[in-house]
Coordinates of C-alpha atoms and ligand atoms in Angstrom, one line a residue:
Chain A
M1 CA -33.9 2.2 7.2
S2 CA -36.2 -0.7 6.7
A3 CA -37.1 0.5 3.2
T4 CA -33.4 0.2 2.1
E5 CA -33.2 -3.2 3.8
G6 CA -36.2 -4.4 1.9
A7 CA -34.6 -3.4 -1.4
S8 CA -31.4 -5.2 -0.3
D9 CA -33.2 -8.5 -0.7
G10 CA -32.5 -8.2 -4.3
W11 CA -28.8 -8.9 -3.9
R12 CA -29.0 -12.0 -1.8
A13 CA -27.4 -14.9 -3.5
E14 CA -29.3 -18.1 -3.2
G15 CA -27.2 -21.2 -3.6
P16 CA -28.5 -23.0 -6.7
G17 CA -30.1 -26.2 -5.8
S18 CA -28.2 -26.4 -2.6
L19 CA -27.5 -29.1 -0.1
N20 CA -29.0 -26.8 2.4
R21 CA -32.0 -27.7 4.2
P22 CA -34.4 -25.0 3.2
R23 CA -32.9 -21.7 4.2
Q24 CA -35.0 -19.3 6.0
T25 CA -35.0 -15.6 5.0
L26 CA -36.6 -13.2 7.4
E27 CA -38.7 -10.3 6.3
N28 CA -37.9 -7.1 7.9
A29 CA -39.1 -6.3 11.3
S30 CA -41.3 -3.3 11.3
D31 CA -39.4 -1.4 13.9
D32 CA -36.6 0.8 12.9
R33 CA -33.8 -0.2 15.3
R34 CA -31.1 1.2 13.3
S35 CA -32.3 4.7 12.9
D36 CA -29.2 5.8 14.9
S37 CA -27.0 5.2 11.9
P38 CA -26.9 8.0 9.3
E39 CA -28.7 7.3 6.1
G40 CA -27.2 6.6 2.8
L41 CA -24.3 8.9 2.2
H42 CA -21.6 6.3 2.3
R43 CA -23.8 3.5 1.2
P44 CA -24.6 4.2 -2.3
H45 CA -26.9 1.9 -4.4
A46 CA -27.9 -0.5 -1.6
G47 CA -29.6 -3.2 -3.5
V48 CA -28.6 -2.0 -7.0
G49 CA -26.1 -3.7 -9.1
P50 CA -23.9 -6.7 -8.0
P51 CA -22.6 -6.9 -4.4
L52 CA -19.0 -6.1 -3.7
L53 CA -18.4 -9.6 -2.5
E54 CA -20.4 -12.7 -3.5
V55 CA -19.8 -16.2 -2.2
K56 CA -21.7 -18.7 -4.3
N57 CA -22.4 -22.2 -3.0
I58 CA -18.9 -22.9 -1.9
E59 CA -17.6 -26.2 -0.5
V60 CA -14.4 -26.2 1.5
V61 CA -12.3 -29.2 2.3
Y62 CA -9.3 -29.4 4.7
N63 CA -6.5 -31.9 4.2
D64 CA -8.4 -33.3 1.2
V65 CA -10.9 -35.1 3.5
I66 CA -12.5 -32.8 6.1
L67 CA -15.5 -31.2 4.6
V68 CA -16.2 -28.0 6.5
L69 CA -18.3 -25.8 4.3
R70 CA -21.1 -27.4 2.4
G71 CA -22.7 -25.1 -0.1
L72 CA -22.4 -21.8 1.6
S73 CA -23.6 -18.6 -0.1
L74 CA -23.6 -15.0 1.1
A75 CA -23.3 -11.6 -0.3
V76 CA -21.8 -8.4 1.0
P77 CA -23.0 -5.2 -0.7
Q78 CA -20.7 -2.2 -1.1
G79 CA -20.5 0.1 1.9
K80 CA -22.3 -2.2 4.3
I81 CA -21.6 -4.1 7.5
V82 CA -22.7 -7.7 7.2
A83 CA -22.6 -10.0 10.2
L84 CA -21.9 -13.7 10.1
L85 CA -23.0 -15.5 13.2
G86 CA -22.8 -19.1 14.3
A87 CA -21.8 -21.5 17.0
N88 CA -18.2 -22.6 17.6
G89 CA -17.0 -24.8 14.8
A90 CA -19.8 -23.8 12.4
G91 CA -17.2 -22.7 9.9
K92 CA -17.2 -18.9 10.2
S93 CA -13.5 -18.5 10.3
T94 CA -13.2 -21.0 7.4
T95 CA -15.6 -18.8 5.4
L96 CA -13.4 -15.8 5.9
K97 CA -10.2 -17.7 5.1
A98 CA -11.8 -19.0 1.9
I99 CA -12.5 -15.4 0.9
S100 CA -9.0 -14.1 1.9
G101 CA -7.2 -17.1 0.4
L102 CA -5.6 -17.9 3.8
L103 CA -7.2 -21.3 3.5
K104 CA -4.3 -22.2 1.4
T105 CA -1.9 -21.8 4.3
E106 CA -3.8 -24.4 6.3
E107 CA -4.1 -27.2 3.7
G108 CA -7.7 -26.1 2.9
E109 CA -9.2 -25.7 -0.5
V110 CA -12.4 -24.4 -2.1
T111 CA -13.5 -27.4 -4.0
R112 CA -16.8 -26.2 -5.4
G113 CA -18.6 -22.9 -6.0
E114 CA -17.1 -19.5 -6.6
I115 CA -16.2 -16.3 -4.9
T116 CA -16.3 -13.0 -6.7
F117 CA -15.0 -9.7 -5.6
D118 CA -15.6 -6.5 -7.5
G119 CA -16.9 -8.6 -10.4
E120 CA -13.8 -10.9 -10.6
R121 CA -13.3 -14.4 -9.4
I122 CA -10.9 -14.6 -6.5
D123 CA -11.1 -18.2 -5.3
G124 CA -7.9 -20.1 -5.8
I125 CA -5.7 -16.9 -5.8
D126 CA -2.8 -16.7 -3.4
P127 CA -3.6 -14.7 -0.2
H128 CA -0.9 -12.1 -0.8
L129 CA -2.4 -11.3 -4.1
I130 CA -6.0 -11.1 -2.7
V131 CA -4.8 -8.5 -0.2
R132 CA -3.6 -6.4 -3.2
R133 CA -7.1 -6.5 -4.6
G134 CA -8.5 -4.8 -1.5
I135 CA -9.6 -7.6 0.9
F136 CA -7.9 -7.6 4.3
Q137 CA -8.6 -10.2 6.9
V138 CA -8.2 -9.3 10.6
M139 CA -7.7 -12.8 11.9
E140 CA -9.1 -14.4 15.0
G141 CA -6.9 -13.7 18.0
R142 CA -5.4 -10.4 16.6
R143 CA -2.2 -12.0 15.4
I144 CA -0.2 -8.8 15.7
I145 CA 3.6 -9.2 15.4
A146 CA 4.6 -9.4 19.0
D147 CA 8.3 -8.7 18.6
M148 CA 7.7 -5.5 16.7
T149 CA 6.6 -2.1 17.9
C150 CA 3.2 -0.6 17.3
L151 CA 4.5 1.6 14.7
E152 CA 6.3 -1.2 12.9
N153 CA 3.1 -3.2 12.9
L154 CA 1.3 -0.3 11.3
R155 CA 3.9 0.2 8.7
L156 CA 3.7 -3.4 7.8
G157 CA 0.0 -3.0 7.2
A158 CA 0.9 -0.7 4.4
F159 CA 3.3 -3.3 2.8
I160 CA 1.3 -3.5 -0.4
R161 CA 1.3 0.3 -0.9
R162 CA 3.7 2.3 -2.9
D163 CA 2.3 5.8 -2.4
A164 CA 3.7 8.5 -0.1
E165 CA 0.7 8.8 2.2
V166 CA 1.6 6.1 4.6
R167 CA 2.7 8.7 7.3
R168 CA -0.6 10.4 7.0
D169 CA -2.5 7.2 7.4
I170 CA -0.6 6.4 10.5
E171 CA -1.8 9.6 11.9
M172 CA -5.3 8.7 10.9
V173 CA -5.1 5.4 12.7
Y174 CA -3.9 7.3 15.8
E175 CA -6.9 9.5 15.5
Y176 CA -9.2 6.4 15.7
F177 CA -7.1 4.7 18.3
P178 CA -5.4 7.5 20.4
R179 CA -4.0 5.1 22.9
L180 CA -1.9 3.3 20.4
K181 CA 0.1 6.5 19.9
E182 CA 1.4 6.4 23.5
R183 CA 2.6 2.8 23.3
T184 CA 6.2 2.7 22.1
G185 CA 7.2 -0.7 23.4
L186 CA 6.8 -4.1 21.7
A187 CA 3.3 -4.9 20.5
G188 CA 3.4 -8.2 22.4
Y189 CA 3.2 -6.3 25.7
L190 CA 0.0 -4.4 24.7
S191 CA -3.2 -5.3 26.5
G192 CA -5.7 -7.4 24.7
G193 CA -7.9 -4.5 23.7
E194 CA -4.9 -2.5 22.5
Q195 CA -3.8 -5.5 20.4
Q196 CA -7.2 -5.7 18.8
M197 CA -7.1 -2.0 18.0
L198 CA -3.6 -2.4 16.6
A199 CA -4.9 -5.3 14.4
I200 CA -7.7 -3.1 13.1
G201 CA -5.4 -0.2 12.6
R202 CA -3.0 -2.4 10.7
A203 CA -5.8 -3.4 8.4
L204 CA -6.7 0.3 7.8
M205 CA -3.1 0.9 6.7
A206 CA -3.7 -1.4 3.7
R207 CA -6.6 0.9 2.5
P208 CA -8.8 -2.1 1.8
K209 CA -12.2 -2.0 0.2
L210 CA -13.4 -4.9 2.4
I211 CA -12.3 -5.9 5.8
L212 CA -13.0 -9.4 7.1
M213 CA -13.1 -9.2 10.8
D214 CA -13.0 -12.4 12.9
E215 CA -14.3 -12.1 16.4
P216 CA -13.0 -8.6 17.3
S217 CA -14.7 -8.8 20.7
M218 CA -12.9 -12.0 21.8
G219 CA -11.5 -11.7 25.3
L220 CA -12.4 -8.0 25.7
S221 CA -14.2 -6.5 28.6
P222 CA -17.8 -5.3 27.9
L223 CA -16.7 -1.7 27.9
L224 CA -14.0 -2.3 25.4
V225 CA -16.3 -4.4 23.2
K226 CA -18.5 -1.3 23.0
E227 CA -15.6 0.9 22.2
V228 CA -14.3 -1.4 19.5
F229 CA -17.7 -1.8 17.9
G230 CA -18.2 2.0 18.0
I231 CA -15.0 2.3 16.0
I232 CA -16.0 -0.4 13.6
R233 CA -19.2 1.5 12.8
R234 CA -17.2 4.7 12.4
L235 CA -14.8 3.1 10.0
N236 CA -17.8 2.0 7.9
E237 CA -19.5 5.3 8.0
E238 CA -16.5 7.7 7.7
L239 CA -14.2 5.8 5.5
G240 CA -16.8 3.8 3.6
I241 CA -15.1 0.5 4.2
T242 CA -17.3 -2.5 3.7
I243 CA -17.1 -5.0 6.5
L244 CA -17.9 -8.7 6.9
L245 CA -18.0 -9.3 10.6
V246 CA -17.8 -12.7 12.3
E247 CA -18.9 -12.6 15.9
Q248 CA -19.9 -14.6 18.9
N249 CA -21.3 -11.5 20.5
A250 CA -24.5 -11.5 18.3
R251 CA -26.1 -8.6 20.1
M252 CA -23.2 -6.3 19.3
A253 CA -22.8 -7.6 15.8
L254 CA -26.5 -7.1 15.0
S255 CA -26.4 -3.6 16.4
V256 CA -23.8 -2.4 13.9
A257 CA -24.7 -4.7 10.9
S258 CA -27.4 -4.0 8.3
H259 CA -27.7 -7.6 7.3
A260 CA -26.8 -10.9 8.9
Y261 CA -26.3 -14.6 8.2
V262 CA -26.5 -17.4 10.7
M263 CA -24.6 -20.5 9.9
E264 CA -24.6 -23.9 11.3
Q265 CA -22.4 -26.9 10.3
G266 CA -21.0 -25.3 7.2
K267 CA -24.2 -23.8 5.8
V268 CA -26.2 -20.7 6.1
V269 CA -29.4 -21.6 7.9
L270 CA -30.9 -18.2 8.4
D271 CA -30.4 -14.7 7.0
G272 CA -32.1 -11.4 6.9
S273 CA -31.8 -7.8 8.0
A274 CA -30.1 -7.3 11.3
A275 CA -33.2 -5.8 12.7
A276 CA -35.3 -8.8 11.7
L277 CA -32.8 -11.3 13.1
A278 CA -32.6 -9.5 16.4
E279 CA -36.4 -10.0 16.7
N280 CA -36.2 -13.7 15.6
E281 CA -37.2 -16.1 18.4
D282 CA -34.5 -18.7 17.6
V283 CA -31.8 -16.1 17.3
K284 CA -33.0 -14.7 20.6
E285 CA -32.8 -18.0 22.3
F286 CA -29.5 -19.1 21.0
Y287 CA -27.5 -16.0 20.5
L288 CA -29.0 -13.3 22.5
G289 CA -29.8 -15.2 25.6
G290 CA -33.5 -14.7 25.4
H291 CA -36.1 -17.3 26.4
G292 CA -37.6 -19.0 23.5
T293 CA -40.4 -21.6 24.1
E294 CA -38.7 -24.7 22.7
R295 CA -35.4 -25.6 21.1
K296 CA -36.0 -26.2 17.5
S297 CA -33.5 -25.9 14.7
F298 CA -30.2 -25.2 16.3
R299 CA -29.0 -28.6 16.9
N300 CA -25.4 -28.2 17.9
L301 CA -26.0 -26.5 21.2
K302 CA -23.4 -28.7 22.8
S303 CA -20.8 -27.3 20.5
Y304 CA -20.8 -24.2 22.7
K305 CA -19.0 -26.3 25.3
R306 CA -16.3 -27.4 22.9
R307 CA -13.0 -25.8 23.4
K308 CA -11.8 -23.7 20.6
R309 CA -9.1 -25.5 18.8
W310 CA -8.2 -23.2 16.0
L311 CA -7.2 -20.0 17.7
Chain B
M1 CA 53.7 -10.1 30.1
D2 CA 53.7 -8.4 26.8
S3 CA 50.9 -5.9 26.8
A4 CA 51.7 -4.6 23.3
L5 CA 51.2 -8.1 22.0
L6 CA 48.0 -8.4 24.0
L7 CA 46.7 -5.2 22.6
Q8 CA 47.6 -6.2 19.1
L9 CA 45.9 -9.5 19.5
T10 CA 42.8 -7.8 20.9
L11 CA 42.7 -5.6 17.9
N12 CA 43.1 -8.6 15.6
G13 CA 40.3 -10.3 17.5
L14 CA 38.0 -7.4 17.0
I15 CA 38.8 -7.2 13.3
V16 CA 38.4 -10.9 12.6
G17 CA 35.5 -11.1 15.1
A18 CA 33.6 -8.4 13.1
L19 CA 34.0 -10.4 10.0
Y20 CA 32.7 -13.5 11.8
G21 CA 29.9 -11.3 13.0
V22 CA 29.0 -10.4 9.4
V23 CA 29.0 -14.0 8.2
A24 CA 27.0 -15.0 11.3
M25 CA 24.5 -12.3 10.6
S26 CA 24.0 -13.6 7.1
F27 CA 23.7 -17.1 8.4
V28 CA 21.0 -16.0 10.9
L29 CA 19.2 -14.1 8.1
I30 CA 18.6 -17.3 6.3
Y31 CA 17.8 -19.3 9.5
K32 CA 15.4 -16.7 10.7
A33 CA 13.5 -16.1 7.5
S34 CA 13.4 -19.6 6.1
Q35 CA 14.3 -21.9 9.0
V36 CA 17.1 -23.4 7.0
V37 CA 20.4 -24.2 8.8
N38 CA 22.8 -23.4 6.0
F39 CA 25.9 -25.5 6.1
A40 CA 27.1 -23.9 2.8
Q41 CA 27.5 -20.4 4.3
G42 CA 31.3 -20.6 4.1
E43 CA 31.1 -21.5 0.5
F44 CA 29.4 -18.2 -0.2
L45 CA 32.6 -16.5 0.9
L46 CA 34.7 -18.9 -1.1
V47 CA 32.7 -18.5 -4.4
G48 CA 32.4 -14.8 -3.9
A49 CA 36.1 -14.3 -3.4
W50 CA 37.1 -16.5 -6.3
V51 CA 34.7 -14.8 -8.7
C52 CA 36.0 -11.4 -7.6
W53 CA 39.6 -12.6 -8.0
W54 CA 38.9 -14.0 -11.4
L55 CA 37.3 -10.7 -12.5
L56 CA 40.3 -8.7 -11.3
T57 CA 43.0 -11.0 -12.7
D58 CA 41.7 -12.6 -15.8
W59 CA 39.4 -9.7 -16.9
Q60 CA 41.7 -7.0 -15.4
L61 CA 38.6 -5.1 -14.1
P62 CA 39.3 -2.2 -11.8
F63 CA 38.7 -3.2 -8.2
W64 CA 35.5 -1.3 -7.6
L65 CA 33.9 -2.6 -10.8
G66 CA 34.9 -6.2 -10.1
F67 CA 33.6 -5.9 -6.6
L68 CA 30.2 -4.6 -7.7
V69 CA 29.9 -7.3 -10.4
T70 CA 30.7 -9.9 -7.8
L71 CA 28.1 -8.6 -5.4
A72 CA 25.5 -8.6 -8.2
F73 CA 26.5 -12.1 -9.3
M74 CA 26.3 -13.4 -5.7
T75 CA 22.8 -11.9 -5.2
A76 CA 21.6 -13.8 -8.2
F77 CA 23.5 -16.8 -7.1
G78 CA 21.9 -16.9 -3.7
M79 CA 18.4 -16.4 -5.1
I80 CA 18.8 -19.1 -7.8
L81 CA 20.1 -21.5 -5.2
Q82 CA 17.1 -20.9 -3.1
V83 CA 14.6 -21.2 -5.9
V84 CA 16.2 -24.3 -7.6
V85 CA 17.5 -26.3 -4.6
L86 CA 15.7 -25.2 -1.4
R87 CA 12.2 -24.2 -2.6
P88 CA 11.3 -27.8 -3.7
L89 CA 12.4 -28.9 -0.2
I90 CA 9.9 -26.8 1.6
G91 CA 7.9 -29.0 3.9
E92 CA 10.4 -31.8 3.7
P93 CA 12.0 -33.1 7.0
V94 CA 14.7 -30.8 8.5
I95 CA 17.3 -33.5 8.0
S96 CA 16.8 -33.5 4.2
V97 CA 17.2 -29.8 4.1
I98 CA 20.4 -30.0 6.2
M99 CA 21.8 -32.7 3.9
A100 CA 21.0 -30.6 0.9
T101 CA 23.0 -27.6 2.3
I102 CA 25.9 -29.9 3.3
G103 CA 25.8 -31.2 -0.3
L104 CA 25.8 -27.8 -1.7
G105 CA 28.8 -26.9 0.5
I106 CA 30.8 -29.9 -0.7
F107 CA 29.9 -29.4 -4.3
F108 CA 31.0 -25.7 -4.4
Q109 CA 34.1 -26.5 -2.4
A110 CA 35.1 -29.1 -5.0
L111 CA 34.0 -27.0 -8.0
M112 CA 36.2 -24.1 -6.9
K113 CA 39.2 -26.4 -6.4
W114 CA 38.6 -27.8 -9.9
I115 CA 38.4 -24.4 -11.5
F116 CA 40.9 -22.4 -9.6
G117 CA 43.3 -25.0 -8.2
V118 CA 44.2 -25.9 -4.6
F119 CA 46.8 -23.2 -3.9
A120 CA 46.1 -19.9 -2.3
K121 CA 46.2 -17.0 -4.7
P122 CA 46.7 -13.3 -3.7
F123 CA 44.6 -10.5 -4.9
P124 CA 46.3 -7.9 -7.0
P125 CA 47.5 -5.1 -4.6
I126 CA 44.7 -2.6 -4.1
F127 CA 46.0 -0.1 -1.6
H128 CA 49.3 1.8 -1.5
A129 CA 49.7 2.5 2.2
E130 CA 50.6 -0.8 3.8
Q131 CA 50.9 0.1 7.5
V132 CA 49.0 2.7 9.5
S133 CA 49.6 3.6 13.1
V134 CA 46.6 3.4 15.4
L135 CA 47.1 4.1 19.1
G136 CA 50.8 3.4 18.7
L137 CA 50.1 0.0 17.0
Q138 CA 51.1 -0.8 13.5
V139 CA 48.0 -1.9 11.6
Q140 CA 47.7 -2.9 8.0
S141 CA 45.4 -0.6 6.2
V142 CA 43.5 -3.5 4.7
Y143 CA 42.6 -4.6 8.3
L144 CA 41.2 -1.2 9.0
L145 CA 39.3 -1.3 5.8
S146 CA 37.9 -4.7 6.7
L147 CA 36.7 -3.4 10.1
G148 CA 35.1 -0.4 8.4
I149 CA 33.3 -2.6 5.9
S150 CA 32.1 -4.9 8.6
L151 CA 30.7 -1.9 10.6
L152 CA 29.0 -0.6 7.4
I153 CA 27.4 -3.9 6.8
M154 CA 26.1 -4.1 10.3
L155 CA 24.7 -0.6 10.0
G156 CA 23.1 -1.7 6.7
F157 CA 21.5 -4.6 8.5
A158 CA 20.2 -2.4 11.2
W159 CA 18.6 -0.1 8.7
F160 CA 17.2 -2.9 6.7
F161 CA 15.5 -4.6 9.5
T162 CA 14.0 -1.6 11.3
L163 CA 13.3 0.9 8.6
S164 CA 12.9 -0.8 5.2
K165 CA 9.7 -2.3 4.1
H166 CA 11.2 -5.5 3.0
G167 CA 13.2 -5.9 6.2
L168 CA 10.0 -5.6 8.2
A169 CA 8.4 -8.1 5.9
M170 CA 11.2 -10.5 6.5
R171 CA 10.8 -10.2 10.3
A172 CA 7.1 -10.6 9.9
T173 CA 7.7 -13.8 7.9
A174 CA 10.1 -15.1 10.5
F175 CA 7.5 -14.4 13.2
D176 CA 4.4 -15.9 11.5
Q177 CA 4.2 -16.9 7.9
Q178 CA 0.4 -16.9 7.8
V179 CA 0.2 -13.4 9.2
A180 CA 2.8 -12.3 6.7
Q181 CA 0.7 -13.6 3.9
S182 CA -2.4 -11.9 5.3
L183 CA -0.4 -8.6 5.0
G184 CA 0.2 -9.1 1.4
I185 CA 3.8 -10.5 1.7
S186 CA 4.8 -13.2 -0.7
V187 CA 6.6 -15.8 1.5
P188 CA 8.5 -17.5 -1.3
R189 CA 9.8 -14.1 -2.4
V190 CA 11.0 -13.4 1.2
F191 CA 12.8 -16.7 1.3
A192 CA 14.5 -16.0 -2.0
M193 CA 15.4 -12.5 -0.9
S194 CA 17.0 -13.8 2.4
W195 CA 19.2 -16.1 0.4
A196 CA 20.1 -13.4 -2.0
I197 CA 21.1 -10.9 0.7
S198 CA 22.9 -13.6 2.7
A199 CA 25.0 -14.7 -0.2
M200 CA 25.8 -11.2 -1.2
V201 CA 26.9 -10.1 2.3
S202 CA 28.9 -13.3 2.8
A203 CA 30.7 -12.8 -0.5
L204 CA 31.5 -9.3 0.6
A205 CA 33.2 -10.7 3.7
G206 CA 34.9 -13.3 1.4
V207 CA 36.4 -10.7 -0.8
V208 CA 37.6 -8.7 2.3
V209 CA 39.3 -11.8 3.7
G210 CA 40.6 -12.7 0.3
V211 CA 42.2 -9.3 -0.1
V212 CA 43.9 -9.7 3.3
N213 CA 45.0 -13.3 3.2
G214 CA 44.7 -14.4 -0.4
V215 CA 41.9 -16.7 -1.8
S216 CA 41.9 -20.3 -0.9
S217 CA 39.6 -23.0 0.3
A218 CA 40.5 -21.9 3.8
L219 CA 37.8 -19.3 3.3
S220 CA 35.1 -21.9 3.8
F221 CA 36.3 -22.3 7.4
Y222 CA 34.4 -19.1 8.1
G223 CA 31.3 -21.1 7.6
I224 CA 32.3 -23.4 10.5
K225 CA 33.5 -20.5 12.8
V226 CA 30.0 -19.2 12.3
F227 CA 28.5 -22.0 14.4
P228 CA 30.1 -21.1 17.8
A229 CA 29.3 -17.5 17.0
V230 CA 25.6 -17.9 16.2
I231 CA 25.0 -20.5 18.9
L232 CA 26.6 -18.2 21.4
G233 CA 24.4 -15.4 20.2
G234 CA 21.3 -17.6 20.1
L235 CA 20.7 -18.7 16.5
D236 CA 17.8 -16.4 15.8
S237 CA 19.2 -13.1 17.0
V238 CA 20.9 -10.8 14.5
V239 CA 22.5 -8.7 17.3
G240 CA 23.5 -11.9 19.0
A241 CA 25.2 -13.0 15.9
V242 CA 27.4 -9.9 15.8
L243 CA 28.3 -10.2 19.4
G244 CA 28.9 -13.9 19.1
G245 CA 31.2 -13.2 16.2
L246 CA 33.2 -10.6 18.2
I247 CA 33.4 -13.0 21.2
V248 CA 34.7 -15.8 19.0
G249 CA 37.3 -13.5 17.4
L250 CA 38.5 -12.2 20.7
L251 CA 38.6 -15.7 22.3
E252 CA 40.7 -17.0 19.5
N253 CA 43.3 -14.3 19.9
W254 CA 43.3 -14.3 23.7
A255 CA 43.6 -18.1 23.7
Q256 CA 46.6 -17.8 21.4
Y257 CA 48.1 -15.3 23.8
L258 CA 47.6 -17.6 26.8
D259 CA 49.0 -20.5 24.8
A260 CA 52.1 -18.6 23.6
N261 CA 52.9 -17.3 27.0
W262 CA 52.1 -20.1 29.4
L263 CA 50.3 -23.1 28.2
N264 CA 52.2 -24.1 25.1
W265 CA 49.5 -26.6 24.1
G266 CA 49.5 -25.4 20.6
N267 CA 46.4 -24.9 18.4
M268 CA 44.4 -23.1 21.1
Y269 CA 43.6 -20.5 18.4
G270 CA 41.2 -22.8 16.7
V271 CA 39.8 -24.7 19.6
A272 CA 39.1 -22.1 22.2
P273 CA 35.8 -20.8 20.8
F274 CA 34.4 -24.3 20.9
Y275 CA 35.4 -24.8 24.6
A276 CA 33.7 -21.5 25.3
L277 CA 30.7 -22.6 23.4
I278 CA 30.3 -25.7 25.5
L279 CA 30.7 -23.7 28.7
I280 CA 28.1 -21.1 27.7
L281 CA 25.6 -23.6 26.5
L282 CA 25.9 -25.3 29.9
I283 CA 24.8 -22.1 31.5
K284 CA 22.5 -20.6 28.9
P285 CA 21.1 -23.3 26.7
Y286 CA 19.4 -20.9 24.3
G287 CA 22.5 -18.8 23.8
L288 CA 23.1 -15.4 25.1
F289 CA 20.4 -13.7 23.0
G290 CA 18.0 -16.5 22.1
T291 CA 14.4 -15.6 21.6
K292 CA 12.4 -15.0 24.7
N293 CA 8.8 -15.6 23.7
I294 CA 6.4 -12.9 24.7
E295 CA 3.6 -14.8 26.4
R296 CA 0.6 -12.6 26.2
V297 CA -2.5 -13.2 24.3
Ligands
LIG1 N1 -6.8 -26.1 9.4 C1 -7.8 -27.0 9.6 N2 -7.7 -28.3 9.4 C2 -8.7 -29.2 9.6 N3 -9.8 -28.8 10.1 C3 -10.1 -27.5 10.4 C4 -9.1 -26.5 10.2 N4 -9.6 -25.3 10.6 C5 -10.8 -25.6 11.0 N5 -11.1 -26.9 10.9 C6 -12.4 -27.5 11.3 O1 -13.4 -26.8 10.6 C7 -14.5 -26.6 11.4 C8 -14.9 -25.1 11.4 O2 -13.8 -24.4 11.9 P1 -13.9 -22.8 12.0 O3 -12.6 -22.3 12.6 O4 -14.2 -22.3 10.6 O5 -15.1 -22.5 12.9 P2 -15.6 -21.2 13.5 O6 -17.0 -21.1 13.1 O7 -14.7 -20.1 13.2 O8 -15.6 -21.5 15.1 P3 -15.1 -20.5 16.3 O9 -16.4 -19.7 16.7 O10 -14.8 -21.5 17.4 O11 -14.0 -19.7 15.8 C9 -14.2 -27.1 12.8 O12 -14.8 -28.3 13.0 C10 -12.7 -27.3 12.7 O13 -12.3 -28.4 13.5
LIG2 MG1 -13.4 -18.8 14.2

């Protein structure tokens, strides 16, 4: 796997003359931690050609004054899972909303830089049109429609489609999430884990090329986290869906991703192959609960204690 | 005690109540989808009925054709109203939006009087059989038709909101606009659609009432009757709106029965629903079917 990872360095977008303090890029760790995932078949051309999604040096402002992203760049190649890690308030959700266009619904705006998907610029486009281009965001906190049934939620996921295969895809979702099939009541009464599954299932119904997943592990028991991540990996391998994954649970995220970015205060401060990041001392200390020697670059440790305000 | 009269009034109550229910549903449709309290709902009935009357008399169109043209016109009318008047007000204070709909109501009320005059005008006769016997009661066939149409509309709403894609999208928008957008739903389009359907359905009710009672500005009173109905039902519940409408219809007629037999206060017909409204709101402030939020995250 590490050979492919090495090649993938080719697609990484470096923000031109960025405001960033020098960004670190890690070389590959020599061990092959991801040998468990099958090679290649659904991941054609890793490192060749332009990535499916490319975010170039964007700046995001809320309410015309609050600067949240300051020159953020990242790239997601076709067929891969890419993780985006960072402390609370670093701007991870903002990054996803900038890509999906949902920023517009929160008085936010991309004021600089550009976002390209499938070779076309998508920044500034209305969110409902971006969905039609094949990007689906599974928002933080599931956001299923509580006063509808499971089935109605799934059918809504297919809102943008006109083909006749919706029924078949519902069956497919039930294959991935068998327990959803048994739930006939209102989605609001589902357990947290079931709601997360429904949120992911609803995303599948849109047949997206890229899913933006915002903290799928939030509030789930360790066992369920494992289950959900197992399914995320299967979706990527079996359906070939590209995934950009925002997570607090860095260990889990790094175990399914091939590449990862660490962001802090609106910028990427570190990126590299998932394997390399998992071995990195700073990442270990701050995200994996390891014991680094001294606290160096991750300044906003206190932000862990901050309550989440934008659920 | 005159039980035949009571039965007759009950039947009247159901027939009129079903129409109130239909208008209440179309009011709730707008309120739920776009959070606008539409004080011009009654004028939708008025405009629709006059347009249909005009097509049937001045243009001599056959009923079915005039009826369809009216519905198409009112669909466009509702949509244009939303896009031109209400859309620019999105994000403005609630009171501005309410004033705008009150203004619309007054404007169309006056416009219809100016064009068609102040006197009630009957529709050309549409059905031959005037009286039908149901359970031993003599009922005008138009009343039965009205009840049938009301039921059809209700079934249509049920289908729309549970099985059609756009109905689901409308419910999603009512629940959470950001989520709706994340699913690929265009919220402005949903708003426009809710006004279009609401105007169309109200106009349908307007034509039915017009055929029964003749067309006059009295039609816009339905827009006022809607308030006790929807508040009884709980403002954001479509089912509640239907039941609220039926309750108001029945109350009016039973109150009239009481009044005629014992009280002799006069005018109970119009006032009773509002008394009932006050009583019910004292007991259940969110109405009989107001939203119970599901608290589970
Ligand atoms: N709609 C908004 N209006 C104003 N400021 C906002 C808005 N949304 C987010 N912010 C601010 O932007 C910053 C980044 O928020 P964001 O939600 O992107 O962080 P995050 O990395 O997703 O954090 P978490 O891990 O807690 O979800 C925060 O300081 C937050 O206060
Ligand atoms: Mg977040």
